[in-house]
PDB file of C-alpha atoms and ligand atoms in Angstrom:
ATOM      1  CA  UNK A 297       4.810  15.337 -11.930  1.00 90.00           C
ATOM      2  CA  UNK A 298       3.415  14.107 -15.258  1.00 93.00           C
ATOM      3  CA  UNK A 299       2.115  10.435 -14.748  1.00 95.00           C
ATOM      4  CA  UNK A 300       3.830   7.897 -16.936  1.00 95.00           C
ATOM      5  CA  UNK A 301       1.764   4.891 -16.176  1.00 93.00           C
ATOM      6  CA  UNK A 302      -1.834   6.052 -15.010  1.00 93.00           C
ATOM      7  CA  UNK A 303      -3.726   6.816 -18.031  1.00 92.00           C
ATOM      8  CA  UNK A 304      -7.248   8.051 -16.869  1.00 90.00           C
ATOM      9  CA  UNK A 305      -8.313   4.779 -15.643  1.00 94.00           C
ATOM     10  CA  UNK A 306     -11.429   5.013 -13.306  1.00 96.00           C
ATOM     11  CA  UNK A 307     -10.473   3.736  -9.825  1.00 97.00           C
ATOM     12  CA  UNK A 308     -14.127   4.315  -8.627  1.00 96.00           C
ATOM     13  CA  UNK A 309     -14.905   0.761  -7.847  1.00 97.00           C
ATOM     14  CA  UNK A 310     -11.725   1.170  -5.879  1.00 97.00           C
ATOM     15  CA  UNK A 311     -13.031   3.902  -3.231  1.00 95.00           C
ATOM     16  CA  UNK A 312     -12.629   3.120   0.499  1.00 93.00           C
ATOM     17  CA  UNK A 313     -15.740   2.126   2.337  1.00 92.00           C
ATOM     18  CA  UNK A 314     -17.378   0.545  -0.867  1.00 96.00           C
ATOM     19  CA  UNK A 315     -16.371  -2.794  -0.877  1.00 97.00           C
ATOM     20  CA  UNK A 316     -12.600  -1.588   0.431  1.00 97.00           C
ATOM     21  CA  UNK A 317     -13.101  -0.871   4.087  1.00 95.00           C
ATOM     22  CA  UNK A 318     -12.178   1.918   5.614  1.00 89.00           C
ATOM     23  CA  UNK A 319     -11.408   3.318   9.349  1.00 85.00           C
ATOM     24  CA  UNK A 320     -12.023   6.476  10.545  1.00 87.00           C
ATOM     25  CA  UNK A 321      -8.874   8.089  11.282  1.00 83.00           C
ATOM     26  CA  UNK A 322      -7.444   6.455   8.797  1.00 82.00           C
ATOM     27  CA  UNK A 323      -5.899   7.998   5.587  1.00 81.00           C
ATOM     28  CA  UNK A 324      -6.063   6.436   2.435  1.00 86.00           C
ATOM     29  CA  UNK A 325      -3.605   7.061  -0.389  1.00 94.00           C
ATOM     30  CA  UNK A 326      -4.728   7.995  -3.965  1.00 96.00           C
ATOM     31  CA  UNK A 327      -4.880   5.051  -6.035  1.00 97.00           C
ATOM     32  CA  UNK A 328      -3.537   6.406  -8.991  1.00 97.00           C
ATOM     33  CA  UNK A 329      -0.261   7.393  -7.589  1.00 97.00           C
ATOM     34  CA  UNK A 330      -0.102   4.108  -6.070  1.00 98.00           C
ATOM     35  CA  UNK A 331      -1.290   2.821  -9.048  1.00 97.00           C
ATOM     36  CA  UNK A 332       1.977   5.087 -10.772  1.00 98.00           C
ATOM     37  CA  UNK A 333       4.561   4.543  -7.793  1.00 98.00           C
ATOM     38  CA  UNK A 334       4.030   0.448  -8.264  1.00 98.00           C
ATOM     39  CA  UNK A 335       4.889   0.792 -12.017  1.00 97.00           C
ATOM     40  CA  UNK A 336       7.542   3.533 -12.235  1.00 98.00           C
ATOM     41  CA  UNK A 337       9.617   1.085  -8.848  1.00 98.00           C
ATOM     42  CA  UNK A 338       8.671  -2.113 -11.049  1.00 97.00           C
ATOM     43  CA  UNK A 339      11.245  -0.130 -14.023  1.00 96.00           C
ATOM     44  CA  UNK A 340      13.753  -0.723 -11.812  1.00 97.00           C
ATOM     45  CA  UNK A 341      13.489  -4.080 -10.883  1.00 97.00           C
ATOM     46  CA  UNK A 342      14.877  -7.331 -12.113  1.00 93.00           C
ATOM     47  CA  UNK A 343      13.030 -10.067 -12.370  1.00 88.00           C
ATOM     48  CA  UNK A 344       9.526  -8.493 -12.309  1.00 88.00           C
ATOM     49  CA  UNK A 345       7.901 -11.275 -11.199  1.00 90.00           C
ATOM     50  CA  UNK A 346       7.376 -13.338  -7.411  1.00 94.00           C
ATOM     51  CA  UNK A 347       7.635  -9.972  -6.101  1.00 97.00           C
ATOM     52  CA  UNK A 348       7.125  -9.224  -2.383  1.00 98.00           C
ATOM     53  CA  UNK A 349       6.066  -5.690  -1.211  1.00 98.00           C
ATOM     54  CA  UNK A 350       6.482  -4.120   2.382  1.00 98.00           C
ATOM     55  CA  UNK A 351       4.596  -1.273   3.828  1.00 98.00           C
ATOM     56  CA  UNK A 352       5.722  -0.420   7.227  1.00 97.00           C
ATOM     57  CA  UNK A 353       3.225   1.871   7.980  1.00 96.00           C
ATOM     58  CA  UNK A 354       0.537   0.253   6.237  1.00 96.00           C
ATOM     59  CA  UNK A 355      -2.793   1.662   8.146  1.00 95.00           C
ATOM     60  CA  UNK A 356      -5.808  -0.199   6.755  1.00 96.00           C
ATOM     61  CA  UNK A 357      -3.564  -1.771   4.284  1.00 97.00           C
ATOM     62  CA  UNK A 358      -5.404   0.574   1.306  1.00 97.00           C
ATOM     63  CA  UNK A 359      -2.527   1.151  -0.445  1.00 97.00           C
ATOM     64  CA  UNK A 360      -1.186  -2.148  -0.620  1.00 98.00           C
ATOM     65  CA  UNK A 361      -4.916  -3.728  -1.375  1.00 98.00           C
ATOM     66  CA  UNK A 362      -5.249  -1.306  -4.754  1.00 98.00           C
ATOM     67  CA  UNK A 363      -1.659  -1.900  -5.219  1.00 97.00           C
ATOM     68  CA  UNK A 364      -2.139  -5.739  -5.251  1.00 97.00           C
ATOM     69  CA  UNK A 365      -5.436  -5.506  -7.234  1.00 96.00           C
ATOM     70  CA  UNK A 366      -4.100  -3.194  -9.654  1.00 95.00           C
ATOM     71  CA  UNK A 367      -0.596  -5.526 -10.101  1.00 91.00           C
ATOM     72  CA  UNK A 368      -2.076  -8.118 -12.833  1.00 84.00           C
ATOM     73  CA  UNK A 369       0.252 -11.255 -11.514  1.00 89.00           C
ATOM     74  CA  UNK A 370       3.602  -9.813 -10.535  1.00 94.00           C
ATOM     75  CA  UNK A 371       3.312  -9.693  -6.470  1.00 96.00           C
ATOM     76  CA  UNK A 372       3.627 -13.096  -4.502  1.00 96.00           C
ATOM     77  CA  UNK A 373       3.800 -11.680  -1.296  1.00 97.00           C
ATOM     78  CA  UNK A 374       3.165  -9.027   0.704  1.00 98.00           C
ATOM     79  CA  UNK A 375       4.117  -7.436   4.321  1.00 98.00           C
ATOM     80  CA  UNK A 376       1.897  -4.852   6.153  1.00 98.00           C
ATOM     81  CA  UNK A 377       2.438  -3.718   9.338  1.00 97.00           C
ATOM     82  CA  UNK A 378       2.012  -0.960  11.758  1.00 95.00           C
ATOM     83  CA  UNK A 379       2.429   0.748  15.162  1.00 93.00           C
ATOM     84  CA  UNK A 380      -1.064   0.619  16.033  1.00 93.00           C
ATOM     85  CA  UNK A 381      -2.866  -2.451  16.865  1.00 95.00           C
ATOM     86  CA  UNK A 382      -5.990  -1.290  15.802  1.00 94.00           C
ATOM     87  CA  UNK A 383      -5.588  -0.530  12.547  1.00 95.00           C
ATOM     88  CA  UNK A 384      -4.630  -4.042  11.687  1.00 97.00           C
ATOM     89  CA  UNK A 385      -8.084  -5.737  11.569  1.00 96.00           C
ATOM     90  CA  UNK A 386      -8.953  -3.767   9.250  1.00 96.00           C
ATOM     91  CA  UNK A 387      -5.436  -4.087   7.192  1.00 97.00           C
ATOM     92  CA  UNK A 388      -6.090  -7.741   6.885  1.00 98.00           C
ATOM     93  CA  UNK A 389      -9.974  -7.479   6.514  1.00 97.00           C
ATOM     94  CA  UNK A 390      -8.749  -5.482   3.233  1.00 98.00           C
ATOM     95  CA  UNK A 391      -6.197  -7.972   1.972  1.00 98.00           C
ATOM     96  CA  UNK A 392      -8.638 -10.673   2.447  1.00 97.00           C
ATOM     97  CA  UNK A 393     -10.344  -9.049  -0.785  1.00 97.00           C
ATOM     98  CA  UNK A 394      -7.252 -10.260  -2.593  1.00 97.00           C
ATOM     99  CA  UNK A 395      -8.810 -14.009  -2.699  1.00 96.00           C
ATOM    100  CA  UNK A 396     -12.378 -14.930  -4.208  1.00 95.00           C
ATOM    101  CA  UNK A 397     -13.619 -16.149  -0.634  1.00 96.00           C
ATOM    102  CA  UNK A 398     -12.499 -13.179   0.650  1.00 97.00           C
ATOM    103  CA  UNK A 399     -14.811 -11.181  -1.594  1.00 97.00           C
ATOM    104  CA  UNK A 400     -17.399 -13.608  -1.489  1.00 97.00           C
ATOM    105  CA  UNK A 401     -17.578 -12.787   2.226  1.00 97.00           C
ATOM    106  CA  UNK A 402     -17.996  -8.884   1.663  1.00 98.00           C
ATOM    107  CA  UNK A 403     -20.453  -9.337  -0.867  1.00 98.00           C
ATOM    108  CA  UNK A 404     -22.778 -11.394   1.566  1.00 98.00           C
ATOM    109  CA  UNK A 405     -22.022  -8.460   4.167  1.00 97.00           C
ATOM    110  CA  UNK A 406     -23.195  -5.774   1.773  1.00 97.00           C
ATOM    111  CA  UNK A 407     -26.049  -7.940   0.652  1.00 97.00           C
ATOM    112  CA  UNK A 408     -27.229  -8.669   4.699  1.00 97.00           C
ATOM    113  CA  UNK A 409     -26.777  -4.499   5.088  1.00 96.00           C
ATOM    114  CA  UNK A 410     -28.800  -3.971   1.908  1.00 97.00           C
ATOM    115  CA  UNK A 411     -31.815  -5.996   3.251  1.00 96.00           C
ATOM    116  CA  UNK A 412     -31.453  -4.139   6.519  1.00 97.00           C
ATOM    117  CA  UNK A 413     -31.048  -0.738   5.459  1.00 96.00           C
ATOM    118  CA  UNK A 414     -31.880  -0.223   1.579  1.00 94.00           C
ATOM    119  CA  UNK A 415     -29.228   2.320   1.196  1.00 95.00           C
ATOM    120  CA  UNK A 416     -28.351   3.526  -2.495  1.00 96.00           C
ATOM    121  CA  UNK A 417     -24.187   2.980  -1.625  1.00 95.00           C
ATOM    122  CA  UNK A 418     -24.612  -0.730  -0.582  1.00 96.00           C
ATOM    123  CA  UNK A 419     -26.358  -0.977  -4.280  1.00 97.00           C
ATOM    124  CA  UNK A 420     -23.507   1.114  -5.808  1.00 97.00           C
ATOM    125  CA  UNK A 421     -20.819  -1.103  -3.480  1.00 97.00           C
ATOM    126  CA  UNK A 422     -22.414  -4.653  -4.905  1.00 98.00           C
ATOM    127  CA  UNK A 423     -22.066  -3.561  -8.369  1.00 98.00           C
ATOM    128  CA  UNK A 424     -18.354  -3.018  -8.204  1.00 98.00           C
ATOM    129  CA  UNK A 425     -18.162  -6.682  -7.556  1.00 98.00           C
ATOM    130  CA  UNK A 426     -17.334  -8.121 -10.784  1.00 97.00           C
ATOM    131  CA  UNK A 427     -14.534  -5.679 -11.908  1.00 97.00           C
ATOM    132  CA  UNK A 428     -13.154  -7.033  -7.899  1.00 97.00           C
ATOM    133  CA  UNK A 429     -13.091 -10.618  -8.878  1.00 97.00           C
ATOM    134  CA  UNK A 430     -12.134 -10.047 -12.955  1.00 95.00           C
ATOM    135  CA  UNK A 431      -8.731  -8.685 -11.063  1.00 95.00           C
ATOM    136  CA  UNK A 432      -8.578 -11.324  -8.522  1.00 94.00           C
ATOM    137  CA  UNK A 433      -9.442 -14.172 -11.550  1.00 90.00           C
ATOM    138  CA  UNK A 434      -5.989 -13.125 -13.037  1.00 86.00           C
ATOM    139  CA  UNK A 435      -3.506 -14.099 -10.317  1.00 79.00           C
ATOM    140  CA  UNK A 436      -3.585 -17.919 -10.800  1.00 78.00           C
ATOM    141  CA  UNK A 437      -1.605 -17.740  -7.558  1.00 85.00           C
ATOM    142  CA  UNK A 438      -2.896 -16.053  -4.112  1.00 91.00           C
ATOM    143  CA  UNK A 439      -0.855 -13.450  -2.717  1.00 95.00           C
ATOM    144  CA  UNK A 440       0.168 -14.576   0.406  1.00 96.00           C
ATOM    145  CA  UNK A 441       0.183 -11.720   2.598  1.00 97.00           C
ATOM    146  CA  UNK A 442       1.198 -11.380   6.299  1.00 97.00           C
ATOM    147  CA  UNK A 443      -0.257  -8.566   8.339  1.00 97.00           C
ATOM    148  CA  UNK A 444       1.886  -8.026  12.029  1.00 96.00           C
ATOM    149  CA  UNK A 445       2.343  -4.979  14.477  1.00 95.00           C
ATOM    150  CA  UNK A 446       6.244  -3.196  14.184  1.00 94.00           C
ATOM    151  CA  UNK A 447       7.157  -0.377  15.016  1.00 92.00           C
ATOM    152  CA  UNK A 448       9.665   0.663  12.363  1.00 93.00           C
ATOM    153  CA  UNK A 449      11.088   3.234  14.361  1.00 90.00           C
ATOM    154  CA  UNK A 450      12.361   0.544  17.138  1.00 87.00           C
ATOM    155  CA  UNK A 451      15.275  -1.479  15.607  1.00 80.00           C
ATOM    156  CA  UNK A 452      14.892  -3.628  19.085  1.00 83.00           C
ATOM    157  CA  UNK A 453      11.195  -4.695  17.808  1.00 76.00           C
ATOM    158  CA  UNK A 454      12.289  -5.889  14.263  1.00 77.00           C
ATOM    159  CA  UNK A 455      11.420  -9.701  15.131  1.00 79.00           C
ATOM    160  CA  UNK A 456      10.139 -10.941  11.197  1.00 87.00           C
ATOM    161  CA  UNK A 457      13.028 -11.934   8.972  1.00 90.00           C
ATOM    162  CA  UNK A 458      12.266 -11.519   5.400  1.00 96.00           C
ATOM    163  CA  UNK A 459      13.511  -9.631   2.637  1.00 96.00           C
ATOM    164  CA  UNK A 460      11.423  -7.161   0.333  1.00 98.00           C
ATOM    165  CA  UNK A 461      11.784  -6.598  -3.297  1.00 98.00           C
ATOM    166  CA  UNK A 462       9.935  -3.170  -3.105  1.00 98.00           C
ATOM    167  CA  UNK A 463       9.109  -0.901   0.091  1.00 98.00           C
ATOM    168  CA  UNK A 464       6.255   1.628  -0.631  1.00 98.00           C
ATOM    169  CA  UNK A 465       5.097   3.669   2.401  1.00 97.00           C
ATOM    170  CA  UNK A 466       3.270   6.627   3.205  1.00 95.00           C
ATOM    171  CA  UNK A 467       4.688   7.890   6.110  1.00 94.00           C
ATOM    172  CA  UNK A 468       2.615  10.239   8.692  1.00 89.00           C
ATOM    173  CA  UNK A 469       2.411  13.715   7.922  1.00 77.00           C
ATOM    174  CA  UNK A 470       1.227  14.693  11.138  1.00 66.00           C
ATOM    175  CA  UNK A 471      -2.483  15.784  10.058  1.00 59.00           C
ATOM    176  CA  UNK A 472      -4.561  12.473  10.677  1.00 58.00           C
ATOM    177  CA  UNK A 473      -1.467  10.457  12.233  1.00 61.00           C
ATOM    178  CA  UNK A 474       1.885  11.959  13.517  1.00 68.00           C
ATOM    179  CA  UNK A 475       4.720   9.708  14.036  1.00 73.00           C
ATOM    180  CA  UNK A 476       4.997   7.256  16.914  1.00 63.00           C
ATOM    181  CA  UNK A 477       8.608   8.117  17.680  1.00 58.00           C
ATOM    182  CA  UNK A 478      10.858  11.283  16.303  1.00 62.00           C
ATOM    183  CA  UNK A 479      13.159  11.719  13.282  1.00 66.00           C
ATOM    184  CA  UNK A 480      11.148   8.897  11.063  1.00 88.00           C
ATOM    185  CA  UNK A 481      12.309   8.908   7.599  1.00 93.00           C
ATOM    186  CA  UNK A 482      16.118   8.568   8.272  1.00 93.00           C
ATOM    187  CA  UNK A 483      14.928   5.598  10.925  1.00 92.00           C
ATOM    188  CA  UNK A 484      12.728   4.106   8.701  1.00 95.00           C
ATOM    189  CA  UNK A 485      15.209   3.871   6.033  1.00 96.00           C
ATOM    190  CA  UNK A 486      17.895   2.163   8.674  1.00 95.00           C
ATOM    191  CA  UNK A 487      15.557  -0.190  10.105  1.00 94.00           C
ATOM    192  CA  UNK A 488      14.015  -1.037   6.719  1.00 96.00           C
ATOM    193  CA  UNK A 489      17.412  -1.859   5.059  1.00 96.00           C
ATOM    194  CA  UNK A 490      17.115  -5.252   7.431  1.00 94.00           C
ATOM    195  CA  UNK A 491      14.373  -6.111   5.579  1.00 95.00           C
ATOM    196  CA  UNK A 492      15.121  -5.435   2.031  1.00 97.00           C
ATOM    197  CA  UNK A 493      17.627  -7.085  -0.505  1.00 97.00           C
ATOM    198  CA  UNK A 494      20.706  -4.763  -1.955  1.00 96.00           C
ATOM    199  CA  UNK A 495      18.804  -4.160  -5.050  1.00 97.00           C
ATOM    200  CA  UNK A 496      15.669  -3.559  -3.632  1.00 98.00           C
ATOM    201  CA  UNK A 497      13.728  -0.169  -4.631  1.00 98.00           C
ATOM    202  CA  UNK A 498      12.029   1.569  -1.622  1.00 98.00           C
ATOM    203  CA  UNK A 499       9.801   4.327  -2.289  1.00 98.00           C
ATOM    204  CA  UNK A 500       8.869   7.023   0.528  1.00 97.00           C
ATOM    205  CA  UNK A 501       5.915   9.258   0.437  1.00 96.00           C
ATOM    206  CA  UNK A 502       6.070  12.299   2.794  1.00 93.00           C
ATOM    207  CA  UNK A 503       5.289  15.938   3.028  1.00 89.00           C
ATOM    208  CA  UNK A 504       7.934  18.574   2.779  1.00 85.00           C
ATOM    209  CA  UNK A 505       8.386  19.353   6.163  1.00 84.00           C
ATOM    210  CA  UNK A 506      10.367  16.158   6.215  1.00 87.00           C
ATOM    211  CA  UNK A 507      13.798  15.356   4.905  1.00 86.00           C
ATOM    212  CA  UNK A 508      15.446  12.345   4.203  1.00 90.00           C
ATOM    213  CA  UNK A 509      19.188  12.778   5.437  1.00 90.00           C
ATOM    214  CA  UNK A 510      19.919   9.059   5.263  1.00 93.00           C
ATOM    215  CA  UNK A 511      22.671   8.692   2.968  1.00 94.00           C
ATOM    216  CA  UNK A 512      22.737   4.952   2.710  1.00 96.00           C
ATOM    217  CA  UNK A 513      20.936   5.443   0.103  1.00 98.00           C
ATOM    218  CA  UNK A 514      21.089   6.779  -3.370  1.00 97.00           C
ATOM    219  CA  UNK A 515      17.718   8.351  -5.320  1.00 97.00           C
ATOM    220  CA  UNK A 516      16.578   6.955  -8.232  1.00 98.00           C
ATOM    221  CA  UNK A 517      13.831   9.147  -8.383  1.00 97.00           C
ATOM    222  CA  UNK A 518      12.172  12.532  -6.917  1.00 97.00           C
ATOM    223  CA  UNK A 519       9.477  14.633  -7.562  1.00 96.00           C
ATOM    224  CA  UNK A 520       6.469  16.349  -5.774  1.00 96.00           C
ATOM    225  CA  UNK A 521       2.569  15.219  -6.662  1.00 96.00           C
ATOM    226  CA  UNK A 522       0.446  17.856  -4.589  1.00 93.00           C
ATOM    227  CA  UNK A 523       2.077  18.085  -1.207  1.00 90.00           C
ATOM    228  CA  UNK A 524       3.338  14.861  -1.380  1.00 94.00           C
ATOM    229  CA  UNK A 525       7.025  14.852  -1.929  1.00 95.00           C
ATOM    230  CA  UNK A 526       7.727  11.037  -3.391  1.00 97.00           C
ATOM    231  CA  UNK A 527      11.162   9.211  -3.471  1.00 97.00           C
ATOM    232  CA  UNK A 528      12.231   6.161  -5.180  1.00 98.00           C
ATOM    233  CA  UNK A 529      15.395   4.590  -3.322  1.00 98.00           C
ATOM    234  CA  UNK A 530      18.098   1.993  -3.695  1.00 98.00           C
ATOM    235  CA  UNK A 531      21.027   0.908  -0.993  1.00 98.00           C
ATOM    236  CA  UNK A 532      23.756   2.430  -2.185  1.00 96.00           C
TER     237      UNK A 532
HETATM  238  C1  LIG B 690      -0.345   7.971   6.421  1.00 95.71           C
HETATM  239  S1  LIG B 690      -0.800   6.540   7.357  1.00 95.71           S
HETATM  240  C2  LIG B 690      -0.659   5.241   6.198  1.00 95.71           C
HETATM  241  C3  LIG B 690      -1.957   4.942   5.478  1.00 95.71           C
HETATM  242  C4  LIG B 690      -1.855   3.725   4.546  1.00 95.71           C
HETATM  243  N1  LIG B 690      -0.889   3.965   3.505  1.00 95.71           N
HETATM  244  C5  LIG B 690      -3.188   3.346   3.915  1.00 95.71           C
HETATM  245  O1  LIG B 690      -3.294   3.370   2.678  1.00 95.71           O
HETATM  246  O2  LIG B 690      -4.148   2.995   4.641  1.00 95.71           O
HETATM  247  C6  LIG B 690       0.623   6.325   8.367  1.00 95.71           C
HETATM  248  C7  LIG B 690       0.594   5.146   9.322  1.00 95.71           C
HETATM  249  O3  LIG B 690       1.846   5.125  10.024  1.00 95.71           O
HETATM  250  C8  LIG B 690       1.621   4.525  11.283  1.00 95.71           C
HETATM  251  N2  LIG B 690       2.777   4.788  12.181  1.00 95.71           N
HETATM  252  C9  LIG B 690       3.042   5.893  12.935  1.00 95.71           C
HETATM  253  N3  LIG B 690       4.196   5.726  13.620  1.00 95.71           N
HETATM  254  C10 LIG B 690       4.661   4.487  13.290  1.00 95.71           C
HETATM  255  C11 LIG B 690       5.803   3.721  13.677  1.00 95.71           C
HETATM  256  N4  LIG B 690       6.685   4.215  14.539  1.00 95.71           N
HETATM  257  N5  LIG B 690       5.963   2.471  13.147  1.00 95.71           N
HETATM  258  C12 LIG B 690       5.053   1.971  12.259  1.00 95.71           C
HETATM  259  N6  LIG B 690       3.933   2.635  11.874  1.00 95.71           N
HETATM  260  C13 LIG B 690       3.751   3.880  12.366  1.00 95.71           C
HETATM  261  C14 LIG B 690       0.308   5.122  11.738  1.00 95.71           C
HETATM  262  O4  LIG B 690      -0.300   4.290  12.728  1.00 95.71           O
HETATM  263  C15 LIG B 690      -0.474   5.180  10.412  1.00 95.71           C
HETATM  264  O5  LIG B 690      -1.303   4.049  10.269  1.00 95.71           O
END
């Protein structure tokens, strides 16, 4: 896959457990491709703007954090959610970076662990502060963003009602986290259609091993970035 969008950019102020938190046993997706799959789903989408953005199996809520800092004004809201309860601290301790007092909190963190342990990445973490708030100083509004467990696999448990403009989601591969459930894709997509208008674009990451089947959908896109297999969808 040639990138279209991500043009070298360095994403190193971006790197989890630096001012993004991470959680062990946690993967976090490569910011350029979300960086890429944010702009090549935004092609298809009219209007670009007020967007809201769903990840159903959001983890720490990485992807849609860089996503959202990366976005320059377009997203007004965003949905994470996942199976597991305990990832979703940490989801919403990352989104909370989207707002100034939200980084000013981190930054005292770092600060109080600098004075208690002198360690060389809390210095290197403190000075990717100010590219953090020049990207969070360009959304004159906040992203309002709304972090809840789901398991997308249950249609019985789909309680929220909203509607998504965009989907992007990195499903389990089965190395660091397997599927709660069986056959996920081809659920995911039917549960997911609830929550998503007709022209909606819903992008699925996966590995090979698993195919999408679900043909309520038509491709917009396909094509294969490592051992990711990516897929751009619409409704049909
Ligand atoms: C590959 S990780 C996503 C990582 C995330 N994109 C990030 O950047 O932090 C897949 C996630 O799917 C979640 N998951 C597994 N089964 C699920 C289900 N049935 N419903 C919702 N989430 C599920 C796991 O708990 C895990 O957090």
């Amino acid at each position: 896959m040639e990138y279209l969008h991500y043009k070298n950019q360095s994403f190193e102020f971006l790197s989890p457990g630096n001012v993004l938190y991470g959680q062990k046993g946690i993967p976090n997706f490569p910011v350029k491709l979300a960086y890429e799959l944010f702009n090549r789903a935004l092609h298809y989408l009219d209007p670009k703007k007020n967007l809201s953005l769903y990840d159903p199996c959001c983890g720490g809520a990485y992807l849609l954090t860089t996503i959202a800092l990366l976005q320059q004004g377009l997203l007004a809201t965003m949905y994470a959610s996942d199976i597991n309860a305990d990832v979703l601290s940490t989801a919403a301790k990352n989104l909370s970076l989207l707002t100034p007092q939200g980084l000013q909190k981190r930054e005292r963190e770092i600060q109080t662990l600098y004075q208690a342990y002198s360690k060389e990445s809390h210095i290197k973490a403190l000075s990717f502060f100010d590219q953090f708030y020049t990207l969070v100083d360009q959304n004159t509004e906040t992203i309002q963003c709304d972090v809840f467990q789901q398991d997308i696999l249950n249609p019985h448990n789909m309680q929220k009602a909203f509607k998504a403009d965009l989907v992007i989601t990195d499903v389990p591969y089965g190395n660091l986290v397997s599927w709660s459930g069986k056959n996920g894709i081809d659920v995911l997509l039917d549960n997911v259609s609830k929550q998503i208008h007709s022209n909606s674009v819903v992008c699925i990451v996966s590995d090979r091993h698993q195919k999408r089947t679900n043909q309520r959908y038509r491709r917009l896109e396909k094509f294969k970035v490592g051992k990711r297999i990516v897929e751009l969808l619409r409704l049909t």
